[in-house]
XYZ file of C-alpha atoms in Angstrom:
238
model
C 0.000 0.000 0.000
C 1.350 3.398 -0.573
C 2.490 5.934 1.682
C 0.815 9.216 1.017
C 2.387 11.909 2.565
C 0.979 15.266 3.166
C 2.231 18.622 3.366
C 3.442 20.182 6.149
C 1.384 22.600 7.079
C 3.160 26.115 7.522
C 1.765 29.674 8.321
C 1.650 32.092 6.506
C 4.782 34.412 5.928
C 3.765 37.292 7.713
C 3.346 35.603 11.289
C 7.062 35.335 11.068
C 7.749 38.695 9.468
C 5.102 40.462 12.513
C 7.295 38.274 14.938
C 9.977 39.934 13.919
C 8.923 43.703 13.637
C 7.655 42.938 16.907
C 9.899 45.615 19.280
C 10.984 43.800 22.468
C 13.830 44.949 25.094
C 16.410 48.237 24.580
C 16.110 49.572 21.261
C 17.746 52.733 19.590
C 15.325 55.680 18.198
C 12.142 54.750 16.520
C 10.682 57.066 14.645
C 6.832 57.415 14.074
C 4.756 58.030 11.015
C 4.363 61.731 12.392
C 7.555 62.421 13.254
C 7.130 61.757 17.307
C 10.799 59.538 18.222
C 11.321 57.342 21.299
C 14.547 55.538 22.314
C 14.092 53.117 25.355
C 12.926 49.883 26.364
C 10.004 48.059 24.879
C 7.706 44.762 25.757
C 5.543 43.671 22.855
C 5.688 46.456 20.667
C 4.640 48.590 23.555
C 6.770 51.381 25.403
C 7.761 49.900 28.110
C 10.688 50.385 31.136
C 12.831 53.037 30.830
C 12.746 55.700 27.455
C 12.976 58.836 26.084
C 9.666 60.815 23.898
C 10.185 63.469 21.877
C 6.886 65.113 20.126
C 7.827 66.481 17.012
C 4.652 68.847 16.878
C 5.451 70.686 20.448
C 9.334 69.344 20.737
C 8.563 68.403 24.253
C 10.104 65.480 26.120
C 9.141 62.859 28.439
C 12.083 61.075 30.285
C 11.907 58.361 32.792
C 9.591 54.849 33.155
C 6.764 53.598 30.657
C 4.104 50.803 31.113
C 2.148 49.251 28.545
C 2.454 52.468 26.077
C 1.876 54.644 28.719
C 3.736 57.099 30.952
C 3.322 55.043 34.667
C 6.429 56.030 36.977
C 8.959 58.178 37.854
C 9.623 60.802 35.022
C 10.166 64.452 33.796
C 8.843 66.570 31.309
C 9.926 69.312 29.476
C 9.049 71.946 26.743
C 10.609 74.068 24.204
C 10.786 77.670 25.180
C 9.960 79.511 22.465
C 12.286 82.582 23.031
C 15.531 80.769 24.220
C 14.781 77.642 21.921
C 16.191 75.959 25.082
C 14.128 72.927 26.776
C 13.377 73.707 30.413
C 11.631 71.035 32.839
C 7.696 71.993 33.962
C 7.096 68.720 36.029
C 9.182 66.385 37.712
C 7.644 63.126 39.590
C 5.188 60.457 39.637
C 2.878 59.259 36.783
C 0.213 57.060 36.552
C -1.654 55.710 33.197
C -0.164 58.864 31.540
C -1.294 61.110 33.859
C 0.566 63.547 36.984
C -0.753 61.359 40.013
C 1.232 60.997 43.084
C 4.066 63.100 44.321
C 5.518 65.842 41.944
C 6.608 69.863 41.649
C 5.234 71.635 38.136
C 6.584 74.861 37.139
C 3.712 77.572 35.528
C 4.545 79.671 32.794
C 4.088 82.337 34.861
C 6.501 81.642 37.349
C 4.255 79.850 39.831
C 4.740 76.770 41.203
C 3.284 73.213 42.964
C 4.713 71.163 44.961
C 2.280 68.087 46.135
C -0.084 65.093 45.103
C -1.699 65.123 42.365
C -4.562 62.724 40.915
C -5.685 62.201 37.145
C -3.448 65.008 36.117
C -4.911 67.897 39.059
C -3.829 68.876 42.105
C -5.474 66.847 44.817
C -4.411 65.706 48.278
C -1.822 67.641 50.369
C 0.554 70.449 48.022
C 2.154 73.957 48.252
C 1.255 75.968 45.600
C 3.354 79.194 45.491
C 2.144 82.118 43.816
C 3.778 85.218 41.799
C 2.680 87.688 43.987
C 4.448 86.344 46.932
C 1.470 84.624 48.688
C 1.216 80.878 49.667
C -1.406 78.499 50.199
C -0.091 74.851 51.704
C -2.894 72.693 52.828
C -6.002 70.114 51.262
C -6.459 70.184 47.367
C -9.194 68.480 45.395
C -9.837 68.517 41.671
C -7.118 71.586 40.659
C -8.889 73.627 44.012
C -8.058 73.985 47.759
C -10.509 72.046 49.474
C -10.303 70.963 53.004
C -7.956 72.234 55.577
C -5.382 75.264 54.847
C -3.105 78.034 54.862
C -3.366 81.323 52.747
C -0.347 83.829 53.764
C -0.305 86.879 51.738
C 2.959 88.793 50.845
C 1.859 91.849 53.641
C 2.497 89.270 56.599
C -1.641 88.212 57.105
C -2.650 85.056 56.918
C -5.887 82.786 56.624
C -6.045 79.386 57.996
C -9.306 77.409 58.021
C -11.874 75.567 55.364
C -11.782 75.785 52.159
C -14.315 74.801 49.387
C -13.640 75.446 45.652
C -10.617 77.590 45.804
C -12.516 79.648 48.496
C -12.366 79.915 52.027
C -15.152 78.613 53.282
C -16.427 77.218 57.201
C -14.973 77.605 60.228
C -11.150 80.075 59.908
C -9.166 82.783 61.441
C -7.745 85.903 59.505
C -4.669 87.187 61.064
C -3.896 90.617 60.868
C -0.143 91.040 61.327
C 0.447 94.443 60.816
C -2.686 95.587 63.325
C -2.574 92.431 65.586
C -5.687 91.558 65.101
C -7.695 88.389 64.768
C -10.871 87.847 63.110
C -12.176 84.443 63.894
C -15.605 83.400 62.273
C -17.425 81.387 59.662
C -16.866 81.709 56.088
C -18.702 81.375 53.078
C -17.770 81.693 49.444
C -14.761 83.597 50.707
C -16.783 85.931 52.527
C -16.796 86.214 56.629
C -20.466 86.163 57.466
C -20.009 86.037 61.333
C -17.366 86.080 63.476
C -15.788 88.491 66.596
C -12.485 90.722 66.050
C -9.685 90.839 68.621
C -6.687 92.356 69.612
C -3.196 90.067 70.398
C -0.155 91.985 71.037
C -1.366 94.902 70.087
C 1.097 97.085 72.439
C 3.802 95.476 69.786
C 1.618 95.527 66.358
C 3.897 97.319 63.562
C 1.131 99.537 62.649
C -1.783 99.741 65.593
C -5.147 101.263 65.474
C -5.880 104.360 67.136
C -8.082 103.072 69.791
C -8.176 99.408 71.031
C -11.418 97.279 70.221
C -14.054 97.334 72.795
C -15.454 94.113 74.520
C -18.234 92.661 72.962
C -20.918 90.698 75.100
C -23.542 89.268 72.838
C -27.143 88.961 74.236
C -27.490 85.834 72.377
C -24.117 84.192 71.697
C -26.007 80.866 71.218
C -28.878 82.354 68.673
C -25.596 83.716 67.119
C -23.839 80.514 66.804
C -27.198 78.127 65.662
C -27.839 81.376 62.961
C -24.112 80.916 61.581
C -24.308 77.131 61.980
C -27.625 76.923 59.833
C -26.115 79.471 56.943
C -22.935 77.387 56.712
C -24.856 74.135 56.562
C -27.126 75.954 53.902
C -24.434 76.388 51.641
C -23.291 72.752 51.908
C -26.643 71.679 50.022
């Protein structure tokens, strides 16, 4: 009886030819179609480990880890000044599926900058966000906003520290008045004080004192007072 033999059966070509264009491990600079290079590490045609993006559109530069495609690590990232032509780094720390999200300081065009958590790419958690004019707000940050618990101190030597809600104060805070000695301490809303008592501390030694020191205050009601300014701030809350 004869042996028939069949054909071995082989796939096609360009299995073996993706195989191979597959990127895996330390390669030099890829280029894309649009002109965007990388040089780094790869795992199954994906960025991944250490590497180096340049955007050809912007010229800015990522430098530190990748995951999957995906900025996820420790890394910086620059841009291209467009006066000096000279790359200078905005951000510096943690990433997480592409996004600022942990620890890390960005720089503002405007000279401003953050130092703090972040979450999805915003501000959010505990930070210190310096400002140009000289003030500084450290405290509770949600969504890009101070939220929570914090410290406003302006360039003049005053300072807030209290609730915040939406970049405002907001709830229970004092206002320090350095140059008078003063204190306001009351209940905030919307960045407004809508109750509260003023006081002097140290005035005898207050760089610039009032003319007459505050009288005391005895309120006929200090606990209608207190329920009023209790029910506004929960008002505002719904």
């Amino acid at each position: 009886m004869p042996i028939i033999k069949y054909p071995r059966v082989r796939e096609p070509l360009f299995y073996e030819w993706d195989r191979k264009a597959q990127k895996c491990g330390l390669r030099h600079t890829i280029y894309a179609v649009n002109g965007d290079q990388y040089t780094g590490e790869w795992l199954d045609n994906l960025k991944h480990g250490k590497g180096t993006q340049i955007w050809k559109s912007t010229g800015a530069i990522y430098s530190g880890d990748w995951k999957f495609g995906k900025r996820d690590g420790y890394g910086s990232y620059s841009i291209l000044d467009p006066v000096t032509k000279e790359h200078k780094i905005v951000y510096t720390g943690w990433w997480e599926n592409d996004q600022r999200c942990g620890q890390g300081m960005f720089l503002y065009p405007n000279g401003e900058h953050y130092d703090g958590e972040w979450s999805n790419g915003l501000r959010s958690g505990w930070g210190t966000m310096r400002y140009n004019d000289g003030s500084t707000y450290e405290g509770q940050w949600l969504t890009d906003q101070p939220n929570g618990k914090g410290v406003l101190r302006l360039p003049n030597g005053n300072w807030y520290e209290g609730g915040w809600k939406d970049g405002k104060k907001h709830g229970p805070g004092k206002y320090f008045y350095s140059d008078k000695r003063r204190l306001l301490e009351g209940i905030w809303v919307a960045d407004i004080p809508k109750c509260g008592a003023l006081v002097d501390f140290g005035r005898e030694n207050a760089p610039d004192p009032t003319e007459s020191q505050l009288p005391e205050i005895k309120l006929r009601d200090p606990a209608g007072v207190l329920a009023e300014a209790k029910a506004m701030f929960d008002d505002s809350h719904n």
